[in-house]
Coordinates of C-alpha atoms in Angstrom, one line a residue:
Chain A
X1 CA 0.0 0.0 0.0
X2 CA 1.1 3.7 -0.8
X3 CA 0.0 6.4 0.0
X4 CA 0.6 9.2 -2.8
X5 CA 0.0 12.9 -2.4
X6 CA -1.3 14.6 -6.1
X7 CA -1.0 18.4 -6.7
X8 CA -3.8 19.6 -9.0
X9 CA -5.3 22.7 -10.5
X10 CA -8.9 23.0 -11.8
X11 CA -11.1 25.7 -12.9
X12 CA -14.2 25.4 -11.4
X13 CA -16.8 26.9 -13.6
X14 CA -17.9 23.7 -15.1
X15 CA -17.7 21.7 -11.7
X16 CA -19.7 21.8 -8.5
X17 CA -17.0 22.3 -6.3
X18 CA -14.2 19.6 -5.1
X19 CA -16.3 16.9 -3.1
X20 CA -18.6 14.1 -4.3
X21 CA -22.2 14.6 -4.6
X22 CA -24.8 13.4 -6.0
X23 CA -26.4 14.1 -9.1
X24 CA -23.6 16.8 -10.0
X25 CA -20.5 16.8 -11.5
X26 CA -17.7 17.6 -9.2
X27 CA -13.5 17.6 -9.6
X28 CA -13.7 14.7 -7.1
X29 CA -15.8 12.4 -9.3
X30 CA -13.5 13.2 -12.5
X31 CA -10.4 12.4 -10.6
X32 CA -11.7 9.5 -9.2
X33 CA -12.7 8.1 -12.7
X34 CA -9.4 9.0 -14.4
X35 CA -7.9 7.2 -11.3
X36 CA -9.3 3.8 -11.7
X37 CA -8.9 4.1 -15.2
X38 CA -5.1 4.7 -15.0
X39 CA -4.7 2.3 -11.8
X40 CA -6.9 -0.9 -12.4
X41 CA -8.8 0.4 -9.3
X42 CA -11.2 2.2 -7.2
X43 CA -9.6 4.2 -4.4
X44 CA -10.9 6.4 -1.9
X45 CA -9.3 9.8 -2.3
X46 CA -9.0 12.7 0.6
X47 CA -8.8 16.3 -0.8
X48 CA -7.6 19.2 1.4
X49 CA -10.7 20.9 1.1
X50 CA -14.5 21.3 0.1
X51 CA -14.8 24.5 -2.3
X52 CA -17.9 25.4 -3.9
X53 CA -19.2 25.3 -7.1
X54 CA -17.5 27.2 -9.3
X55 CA -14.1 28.2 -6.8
X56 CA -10.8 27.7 -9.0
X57 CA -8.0 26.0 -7.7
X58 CA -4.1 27.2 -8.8
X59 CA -3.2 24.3 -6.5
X60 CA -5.1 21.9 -4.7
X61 CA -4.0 18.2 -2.6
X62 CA -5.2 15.3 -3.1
X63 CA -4.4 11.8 -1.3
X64 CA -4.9 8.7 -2.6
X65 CA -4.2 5.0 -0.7
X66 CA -3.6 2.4 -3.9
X67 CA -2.1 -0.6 -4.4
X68 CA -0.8 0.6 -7.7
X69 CA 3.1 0.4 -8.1
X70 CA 2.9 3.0 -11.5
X71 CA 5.6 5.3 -10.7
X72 CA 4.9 9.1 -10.1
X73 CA 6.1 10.5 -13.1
X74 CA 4.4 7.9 -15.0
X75 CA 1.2 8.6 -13.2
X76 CA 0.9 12.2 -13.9
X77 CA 1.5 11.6 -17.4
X78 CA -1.1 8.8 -17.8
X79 CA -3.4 11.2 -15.4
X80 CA -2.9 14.3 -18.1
X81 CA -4.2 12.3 -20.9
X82 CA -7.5 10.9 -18.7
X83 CA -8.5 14.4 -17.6
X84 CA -10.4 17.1 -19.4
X85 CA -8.8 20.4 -20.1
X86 CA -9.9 22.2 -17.2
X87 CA -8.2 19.5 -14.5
X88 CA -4.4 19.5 -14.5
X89 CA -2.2 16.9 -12.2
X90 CA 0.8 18.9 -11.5
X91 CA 2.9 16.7 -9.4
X92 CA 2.8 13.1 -7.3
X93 CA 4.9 12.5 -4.4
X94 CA 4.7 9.6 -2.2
X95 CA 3.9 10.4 1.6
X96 CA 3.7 8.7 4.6
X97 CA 0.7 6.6 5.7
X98 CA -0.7 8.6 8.0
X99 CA -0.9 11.5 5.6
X100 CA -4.1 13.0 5.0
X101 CA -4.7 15.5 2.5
X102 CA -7.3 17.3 5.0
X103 CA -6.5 16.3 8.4
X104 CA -2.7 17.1 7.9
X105 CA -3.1 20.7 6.7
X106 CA -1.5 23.1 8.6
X107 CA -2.7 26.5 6.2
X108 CA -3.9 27.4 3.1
X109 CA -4.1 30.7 0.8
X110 CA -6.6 31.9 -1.3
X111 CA -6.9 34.8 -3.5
X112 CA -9.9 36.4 -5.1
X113 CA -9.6 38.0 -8.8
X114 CA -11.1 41.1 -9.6
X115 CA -11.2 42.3 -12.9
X116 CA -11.9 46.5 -12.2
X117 CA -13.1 48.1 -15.5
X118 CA -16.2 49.6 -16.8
X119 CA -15.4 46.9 -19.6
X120 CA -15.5 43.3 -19.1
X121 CA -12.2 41.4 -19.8
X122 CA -13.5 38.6 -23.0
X123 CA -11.1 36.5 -21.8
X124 CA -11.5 36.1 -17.7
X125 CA -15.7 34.8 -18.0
X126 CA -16.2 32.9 -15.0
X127 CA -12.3 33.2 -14.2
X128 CA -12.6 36.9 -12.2
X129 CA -15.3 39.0 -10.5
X130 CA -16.1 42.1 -12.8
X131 CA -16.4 45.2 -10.4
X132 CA -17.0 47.8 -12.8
X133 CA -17.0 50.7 -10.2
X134 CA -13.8 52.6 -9.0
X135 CA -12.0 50.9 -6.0
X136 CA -9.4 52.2 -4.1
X137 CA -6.9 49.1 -3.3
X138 CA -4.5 50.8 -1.4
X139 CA -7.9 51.7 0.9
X140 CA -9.1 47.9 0.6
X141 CA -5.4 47.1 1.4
X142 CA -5.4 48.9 4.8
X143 CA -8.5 48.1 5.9
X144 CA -8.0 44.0 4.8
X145 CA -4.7 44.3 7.8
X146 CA -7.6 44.0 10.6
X147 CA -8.3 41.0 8.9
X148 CA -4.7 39.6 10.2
X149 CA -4.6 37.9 14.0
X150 CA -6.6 35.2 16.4
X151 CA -10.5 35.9 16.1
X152 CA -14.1 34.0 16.2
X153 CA -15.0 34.9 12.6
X154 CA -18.2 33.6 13.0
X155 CA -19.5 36.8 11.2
X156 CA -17.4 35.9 8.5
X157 CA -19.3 32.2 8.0
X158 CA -22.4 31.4 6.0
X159 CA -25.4 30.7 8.1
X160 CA -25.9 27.5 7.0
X161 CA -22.5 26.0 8.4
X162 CA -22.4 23.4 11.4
X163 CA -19.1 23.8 12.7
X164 CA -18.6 24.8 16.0
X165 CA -15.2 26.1 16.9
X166 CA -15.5 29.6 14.8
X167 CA -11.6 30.7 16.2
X168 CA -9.7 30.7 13.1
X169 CA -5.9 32.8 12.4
X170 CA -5.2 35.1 9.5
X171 CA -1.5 35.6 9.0
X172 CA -1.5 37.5 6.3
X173 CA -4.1 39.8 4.0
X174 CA -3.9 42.1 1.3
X175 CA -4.9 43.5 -1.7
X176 CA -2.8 44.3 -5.1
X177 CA -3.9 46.6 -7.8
X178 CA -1.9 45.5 -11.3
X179 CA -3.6 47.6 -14.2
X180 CA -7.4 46.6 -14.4
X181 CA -6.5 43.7 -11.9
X182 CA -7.2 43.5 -8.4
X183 CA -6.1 40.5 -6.6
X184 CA -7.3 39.7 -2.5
X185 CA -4.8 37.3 -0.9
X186 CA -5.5 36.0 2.3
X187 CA -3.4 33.0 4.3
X188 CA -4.1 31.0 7.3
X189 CA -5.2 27.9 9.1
X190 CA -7.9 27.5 8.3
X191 CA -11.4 29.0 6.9
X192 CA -15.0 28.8 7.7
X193 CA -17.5 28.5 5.1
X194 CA -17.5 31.2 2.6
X195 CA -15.0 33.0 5.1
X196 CA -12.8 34.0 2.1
X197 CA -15.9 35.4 -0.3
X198 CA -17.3 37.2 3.1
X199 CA -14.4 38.9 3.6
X200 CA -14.3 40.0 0.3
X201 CA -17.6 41.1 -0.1
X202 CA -17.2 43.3 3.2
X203 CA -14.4 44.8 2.1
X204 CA -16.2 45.9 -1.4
X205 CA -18.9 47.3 0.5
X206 CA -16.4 49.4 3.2
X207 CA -14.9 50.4 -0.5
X208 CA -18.4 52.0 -1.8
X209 CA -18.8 53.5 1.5
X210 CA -21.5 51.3 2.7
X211 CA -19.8 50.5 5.9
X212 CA -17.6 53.0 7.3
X213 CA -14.0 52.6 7.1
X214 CA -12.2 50.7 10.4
X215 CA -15.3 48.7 10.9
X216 CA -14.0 45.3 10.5
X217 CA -12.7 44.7 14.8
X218 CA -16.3 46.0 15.2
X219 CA -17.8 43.4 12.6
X220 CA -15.9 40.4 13.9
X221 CA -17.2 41.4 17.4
X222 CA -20.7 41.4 16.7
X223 CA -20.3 37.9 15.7
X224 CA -23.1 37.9 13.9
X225 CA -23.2 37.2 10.1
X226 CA -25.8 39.9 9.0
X227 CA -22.9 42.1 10.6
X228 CA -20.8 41.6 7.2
X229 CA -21.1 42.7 4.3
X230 CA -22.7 40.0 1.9
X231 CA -20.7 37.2 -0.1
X232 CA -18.8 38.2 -3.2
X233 CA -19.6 35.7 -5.9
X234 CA -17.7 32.6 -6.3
X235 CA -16.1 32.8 -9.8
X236 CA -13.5 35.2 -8.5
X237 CA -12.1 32.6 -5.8
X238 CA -9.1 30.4 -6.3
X239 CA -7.4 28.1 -3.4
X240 CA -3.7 29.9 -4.6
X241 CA -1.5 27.4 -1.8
X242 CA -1.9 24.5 0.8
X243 CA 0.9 24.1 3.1
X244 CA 1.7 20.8 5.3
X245 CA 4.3 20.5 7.8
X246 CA 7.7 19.1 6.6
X247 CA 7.6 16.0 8.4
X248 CA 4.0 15.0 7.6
X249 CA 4.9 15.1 4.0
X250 CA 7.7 12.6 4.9
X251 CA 10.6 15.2 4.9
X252 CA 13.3 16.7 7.2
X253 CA 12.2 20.3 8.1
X254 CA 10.0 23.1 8.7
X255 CA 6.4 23.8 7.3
X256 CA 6.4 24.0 3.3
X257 CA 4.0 24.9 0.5
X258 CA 4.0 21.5 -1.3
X259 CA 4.2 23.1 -5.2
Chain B
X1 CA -24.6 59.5 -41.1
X2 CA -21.6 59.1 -38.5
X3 CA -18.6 57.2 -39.4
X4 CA -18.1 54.7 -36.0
X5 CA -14.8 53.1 -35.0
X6 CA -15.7 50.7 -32.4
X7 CA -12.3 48.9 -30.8
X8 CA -13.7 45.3 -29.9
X9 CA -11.6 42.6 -28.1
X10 CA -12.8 38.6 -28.2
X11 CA -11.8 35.1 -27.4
X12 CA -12.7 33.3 -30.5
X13 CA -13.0 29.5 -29.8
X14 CA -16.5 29.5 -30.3
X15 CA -16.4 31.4 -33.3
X16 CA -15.8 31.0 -37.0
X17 CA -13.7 33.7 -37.0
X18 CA -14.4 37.7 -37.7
X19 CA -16.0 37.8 -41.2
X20 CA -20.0 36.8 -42.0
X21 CA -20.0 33.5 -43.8
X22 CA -23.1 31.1 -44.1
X23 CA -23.9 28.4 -42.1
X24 CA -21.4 29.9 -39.5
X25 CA -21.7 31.8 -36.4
X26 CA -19.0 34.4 -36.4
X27 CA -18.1 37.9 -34.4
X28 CA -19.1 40.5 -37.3
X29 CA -22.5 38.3 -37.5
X30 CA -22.6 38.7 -33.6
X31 CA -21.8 42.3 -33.6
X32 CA -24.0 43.3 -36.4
X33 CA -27.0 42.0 -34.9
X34 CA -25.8 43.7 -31.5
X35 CA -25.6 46.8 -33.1
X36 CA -29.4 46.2 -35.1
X37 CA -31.1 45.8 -31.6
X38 CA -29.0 49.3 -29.8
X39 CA -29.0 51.3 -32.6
X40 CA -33.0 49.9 -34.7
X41 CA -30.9 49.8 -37.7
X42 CA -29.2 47.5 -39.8
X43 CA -26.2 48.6 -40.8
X44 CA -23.6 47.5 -42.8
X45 CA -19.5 46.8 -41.0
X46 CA -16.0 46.5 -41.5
X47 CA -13.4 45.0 -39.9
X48 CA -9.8 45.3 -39.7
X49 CA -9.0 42.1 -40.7
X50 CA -10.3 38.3 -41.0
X51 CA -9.4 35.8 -38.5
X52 CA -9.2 32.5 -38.6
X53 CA -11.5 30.3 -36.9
X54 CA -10.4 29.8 -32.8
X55 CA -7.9 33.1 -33.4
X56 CA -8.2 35.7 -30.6
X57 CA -7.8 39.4 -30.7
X58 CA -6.9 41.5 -27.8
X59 CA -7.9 44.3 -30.1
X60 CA -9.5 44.3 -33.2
X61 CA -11.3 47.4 -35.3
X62 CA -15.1 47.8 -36.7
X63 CA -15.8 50.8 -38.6
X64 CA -20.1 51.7 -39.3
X65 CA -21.6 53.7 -41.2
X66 CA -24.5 54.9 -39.3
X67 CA -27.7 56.9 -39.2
X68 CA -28.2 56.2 -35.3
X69 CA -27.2 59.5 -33.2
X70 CA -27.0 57.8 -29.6
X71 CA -23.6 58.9 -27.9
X72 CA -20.8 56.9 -28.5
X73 CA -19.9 56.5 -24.6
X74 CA -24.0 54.8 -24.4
X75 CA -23.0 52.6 -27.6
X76 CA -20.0 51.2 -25.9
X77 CA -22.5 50.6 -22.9
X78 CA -25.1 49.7 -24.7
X79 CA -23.0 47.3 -26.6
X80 CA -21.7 45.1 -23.6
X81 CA -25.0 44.6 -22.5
X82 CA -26.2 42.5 -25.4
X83 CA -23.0 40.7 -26.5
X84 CA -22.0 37.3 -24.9
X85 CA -19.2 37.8 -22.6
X86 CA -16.2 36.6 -24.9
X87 CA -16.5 39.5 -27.3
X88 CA -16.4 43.1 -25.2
X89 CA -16.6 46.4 -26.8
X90 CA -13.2 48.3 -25.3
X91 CA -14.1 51.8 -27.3
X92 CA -16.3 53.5 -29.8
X93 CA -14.9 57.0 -31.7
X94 CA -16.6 58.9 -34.1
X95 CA -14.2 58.6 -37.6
X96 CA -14.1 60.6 -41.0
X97 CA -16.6 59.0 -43.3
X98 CA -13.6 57.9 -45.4
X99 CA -12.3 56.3 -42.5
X100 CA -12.8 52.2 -43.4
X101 CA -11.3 49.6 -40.7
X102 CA -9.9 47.3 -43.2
X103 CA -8.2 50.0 -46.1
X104 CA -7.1 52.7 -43.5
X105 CA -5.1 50.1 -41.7
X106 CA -1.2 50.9 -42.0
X107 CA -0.1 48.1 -39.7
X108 CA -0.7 45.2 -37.2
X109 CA 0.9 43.5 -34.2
X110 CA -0.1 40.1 -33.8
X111 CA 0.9 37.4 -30.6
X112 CA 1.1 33.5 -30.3
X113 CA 1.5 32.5 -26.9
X114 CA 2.7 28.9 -26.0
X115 CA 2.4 27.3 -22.8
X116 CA 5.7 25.5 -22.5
X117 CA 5.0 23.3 -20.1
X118 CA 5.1 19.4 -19.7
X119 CA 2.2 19.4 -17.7
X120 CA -0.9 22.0 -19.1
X121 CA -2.5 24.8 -17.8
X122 CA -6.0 24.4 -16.6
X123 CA -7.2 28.3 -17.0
X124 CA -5.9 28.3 -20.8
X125 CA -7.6 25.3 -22.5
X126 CA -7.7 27.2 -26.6
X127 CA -6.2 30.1 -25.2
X128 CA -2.7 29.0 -25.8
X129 CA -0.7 26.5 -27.5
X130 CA 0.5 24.0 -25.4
X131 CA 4.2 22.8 -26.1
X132 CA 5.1 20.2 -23.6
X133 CA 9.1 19.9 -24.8
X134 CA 11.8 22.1 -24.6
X135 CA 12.3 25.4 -26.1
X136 CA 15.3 27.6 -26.1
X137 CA 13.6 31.1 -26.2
X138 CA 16.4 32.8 -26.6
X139 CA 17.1 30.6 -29.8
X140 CA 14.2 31.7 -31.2
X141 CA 14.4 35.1 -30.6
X142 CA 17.4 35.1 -32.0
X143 CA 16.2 33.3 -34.9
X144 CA 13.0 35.4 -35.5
X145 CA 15.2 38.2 -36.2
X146 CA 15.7 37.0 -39.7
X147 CA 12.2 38.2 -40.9
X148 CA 12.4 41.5 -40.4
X149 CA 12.2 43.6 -43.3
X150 CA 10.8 43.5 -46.7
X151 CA 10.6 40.6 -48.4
X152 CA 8.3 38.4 -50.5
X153 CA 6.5 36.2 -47.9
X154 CA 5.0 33.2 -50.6
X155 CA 7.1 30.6 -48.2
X156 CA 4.8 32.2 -45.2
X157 CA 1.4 32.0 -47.7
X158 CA -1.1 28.8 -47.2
X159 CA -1.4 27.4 -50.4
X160 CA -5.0 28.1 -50.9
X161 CA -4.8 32.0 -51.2
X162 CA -5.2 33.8 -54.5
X163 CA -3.5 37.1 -53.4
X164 CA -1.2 38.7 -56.1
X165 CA 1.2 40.8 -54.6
X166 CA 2.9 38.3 -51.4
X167 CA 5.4 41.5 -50.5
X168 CA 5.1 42.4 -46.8
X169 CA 7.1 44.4 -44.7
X170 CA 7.8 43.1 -41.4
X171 CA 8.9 45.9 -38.5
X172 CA 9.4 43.9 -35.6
X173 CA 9.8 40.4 -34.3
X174 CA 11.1 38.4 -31.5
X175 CA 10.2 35.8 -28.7
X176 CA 10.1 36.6 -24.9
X177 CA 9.9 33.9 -21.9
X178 CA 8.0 34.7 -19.0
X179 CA 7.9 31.8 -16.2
X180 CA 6.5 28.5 -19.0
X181 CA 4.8 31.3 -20.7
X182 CA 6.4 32.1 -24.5
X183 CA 5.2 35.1 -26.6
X184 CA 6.1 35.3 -30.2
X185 CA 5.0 38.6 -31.4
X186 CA 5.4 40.7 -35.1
X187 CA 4.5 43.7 -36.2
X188 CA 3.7 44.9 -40.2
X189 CA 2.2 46.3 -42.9
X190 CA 0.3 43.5 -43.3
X191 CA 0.1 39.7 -43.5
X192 CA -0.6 37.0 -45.5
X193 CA -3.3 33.5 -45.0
X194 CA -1.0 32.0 -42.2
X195 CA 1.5 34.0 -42.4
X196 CA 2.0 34.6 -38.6
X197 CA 1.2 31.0 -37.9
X198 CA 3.6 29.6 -40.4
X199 CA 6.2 31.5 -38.7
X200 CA 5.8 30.3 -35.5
X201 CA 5.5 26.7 -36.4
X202 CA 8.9 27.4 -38.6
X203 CA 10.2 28.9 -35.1
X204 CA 9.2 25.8 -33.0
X205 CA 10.7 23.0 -35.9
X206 CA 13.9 25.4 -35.9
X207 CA 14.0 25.2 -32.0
X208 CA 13.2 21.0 -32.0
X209 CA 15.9 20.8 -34.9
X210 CA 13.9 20.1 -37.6
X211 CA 15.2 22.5 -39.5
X212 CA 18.8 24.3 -38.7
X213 CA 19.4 27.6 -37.2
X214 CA 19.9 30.4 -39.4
X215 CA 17.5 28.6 -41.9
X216 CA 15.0 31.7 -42.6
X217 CA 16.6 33.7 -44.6
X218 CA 16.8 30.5 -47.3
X219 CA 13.2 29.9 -46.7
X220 CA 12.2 33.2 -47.8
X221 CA 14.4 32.8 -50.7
X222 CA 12.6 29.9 -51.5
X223 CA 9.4 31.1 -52.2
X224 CA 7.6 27.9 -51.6
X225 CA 5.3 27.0 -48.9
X226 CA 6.6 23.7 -49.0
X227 CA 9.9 25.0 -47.5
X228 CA 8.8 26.4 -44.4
X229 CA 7.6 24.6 -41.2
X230 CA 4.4 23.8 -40.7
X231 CA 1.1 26.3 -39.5
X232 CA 1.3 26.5 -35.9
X233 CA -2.9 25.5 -34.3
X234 CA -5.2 29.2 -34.5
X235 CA -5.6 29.3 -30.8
X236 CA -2.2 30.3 -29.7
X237 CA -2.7 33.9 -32.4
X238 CA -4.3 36.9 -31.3
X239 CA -4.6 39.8 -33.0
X240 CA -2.7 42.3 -30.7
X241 CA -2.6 46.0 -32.2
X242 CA -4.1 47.6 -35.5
X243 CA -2.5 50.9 -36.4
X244 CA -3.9 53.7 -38.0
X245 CA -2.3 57.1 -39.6
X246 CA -3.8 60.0 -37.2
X247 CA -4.8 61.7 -39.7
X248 CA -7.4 58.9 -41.2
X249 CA -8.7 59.0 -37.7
X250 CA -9.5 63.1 -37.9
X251 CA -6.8 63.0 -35.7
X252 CA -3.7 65.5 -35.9
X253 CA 0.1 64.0 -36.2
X254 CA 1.5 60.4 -37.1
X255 CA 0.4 57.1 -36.9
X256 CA -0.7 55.3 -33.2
X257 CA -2.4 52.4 -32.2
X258 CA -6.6 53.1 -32.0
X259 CA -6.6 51.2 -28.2

């Protein structure tokens, strides 16, 4: 038995989200088939993360028990001619047993893509959120740093979620203008649901002057979701980096993006 | 009636290319019937250029004669409203009424961009050309040198063209590595059926040794199709720049780009 780690990239548009459901199609589901196809075998795989229908990945980890002996390199070939455009195996390593995509996670980044122009971009549908009003990211910048520390966000989690220790940290936040493109980065260890798109959305709405400016201590005080401003959509998400700690992945060392 | 320059931009994998053709869906057909439902009027357009099918352009020219008096600011609006989200109106101008896309056009700048990568990119599926082996850029840059200047292109002509005069001047050229992403890019009076895509698949059989360096300048010589490399796929090309003297535009001074 191994146990290998993949490194993949998706665009989401066409796929609803990471994890298996029923009746839709999800990244999951594809991997899995191209995986018994190139193996022999069905195997359970462990991703590092739900993400919603339609969130990108420019990296995302996925581990896989098999019996199979196909080296790694050979794998990611043979996985690169199974998989549709839009799913891309970057790498394969082989980890220890007790490795788990999920459970062994020590942070993760994500960014959000906004395309800011009066003119939509014909090349980024579905790939970036178009914000066609003017936005000060220098402002968004500053105001994102509050973001940054040890804090119940649970007015930065959808309703709907079940989870019940809301204390997440935020090492690092920020947002980057480049020409017509905005970018929102955000690291930690971990995010509620929809955290990420909350977040965003808030900051948009501090941005247009909806919210005043320096409201975001006050907004994860109130605890309270309808506290935040409302969810940016989910097209302009992407799971950027997942990092596990050295000696999970089976080397000597400190914590490492594995990329 | 108003002379309109409209400066579109569009990713063309689902289209046959720019120019009306029957049985076909193509951008002019696409913008024309845009333009019949903002402005009530049919009217007739022209472009800058044709494109092939799946060929991109990051800018690309319309001229219209019109009777319709709506600002040009509410066309471009107007515009981006009805078309699908791969084809985006950038600008609208009003032009001399001698003004025509197509004949007033003193120059282009096209782009090919390869993904030079063994393993593809999941955000770029027919937005690049995906060249899994090695490739010296530097080489090629190098390489592409040799087609600057005037010459008679007929090596750099598909077959199936009946144009008389295959003279072209070429201004600029040269290949740029960014990270696994490789721009070709040329700049010129004009260009003939395949002309840019011959020359990057030249480029690329130079590069894999299929031909030997410094072979170009004999390929030219040759003026036969048959002795230059083959036509690189359309969905690497996009149509970069179109240039226009000022004063066709109504404009005072020299030539610029219209972007």
């Amino acid at each position: 038995m191994r146990n290998l780690l993949f490194t993949i990239q998706y665009q989401g548009s066409r796929y609803h989200g990471f994890q298996v459901q029923n009746n839709a199609v999800t990244v999951a589901q594809i991997f899995q088939d191209a995986l018994e196809q190139v193996t022999g075998q069905r195997s359970d795989i462990k991703g590092c993360s739900r993400t919603d229908s339609g969130v990108h990945a420019n990296m995302f980890c996925v581990s896989v028990k098999t019996e199979s002996k196909i080296p790694c390199q050979n794998l990611v070939r043979a996985f690169n001619v199974k998989l549709p455009p839009d799913i891309s195996v970057l790498g394969c390593r082989e980890v220890p047993l007790e490795f788990h995509a999920r459970y062994s996670c020590q942070g993760k980044r994500y960014i959000y893509k906004i395309h800011n122009s009066p003119v939509r971009d014909a090349f980024s549908h579905q790939l970036v959120y178009e914000y066609p009003y003017p936005l000060d990211a220098e402002l968004l910048n500053c105001q994102a740093q509050d973001f940054v520390g040890t804090y119940d966000f649970s007015s930065f989690c959808a309703a709907k979620t079940s989870v019940k220790d809301t204390v997440r940290t935020i090492t690092a936040c920020g947002v980057e203008r480049q020409g017509d493109s905005v970018t929102f980065f955000v690291e930690g260890d971990g995010f509620l649901y929809n955290m990420v798109r909350i977040m965003v959305g808030t900051l948009l709405q501090i941005g247009a002057g909806g919210l005043p400016q320096g409201s975001i201590p006050k907004i994860i005080g109130a605890k309270s979701r309808s506290a935040a401003g409302p969810t940016a959509p989910p097209w302009g998400l992407y799971l950027d980096k997942v990092f596990y700690p050295q000696n999970q992945l089976g080397l000597p060392g400190e914590e490492q993006a594995n990329g």
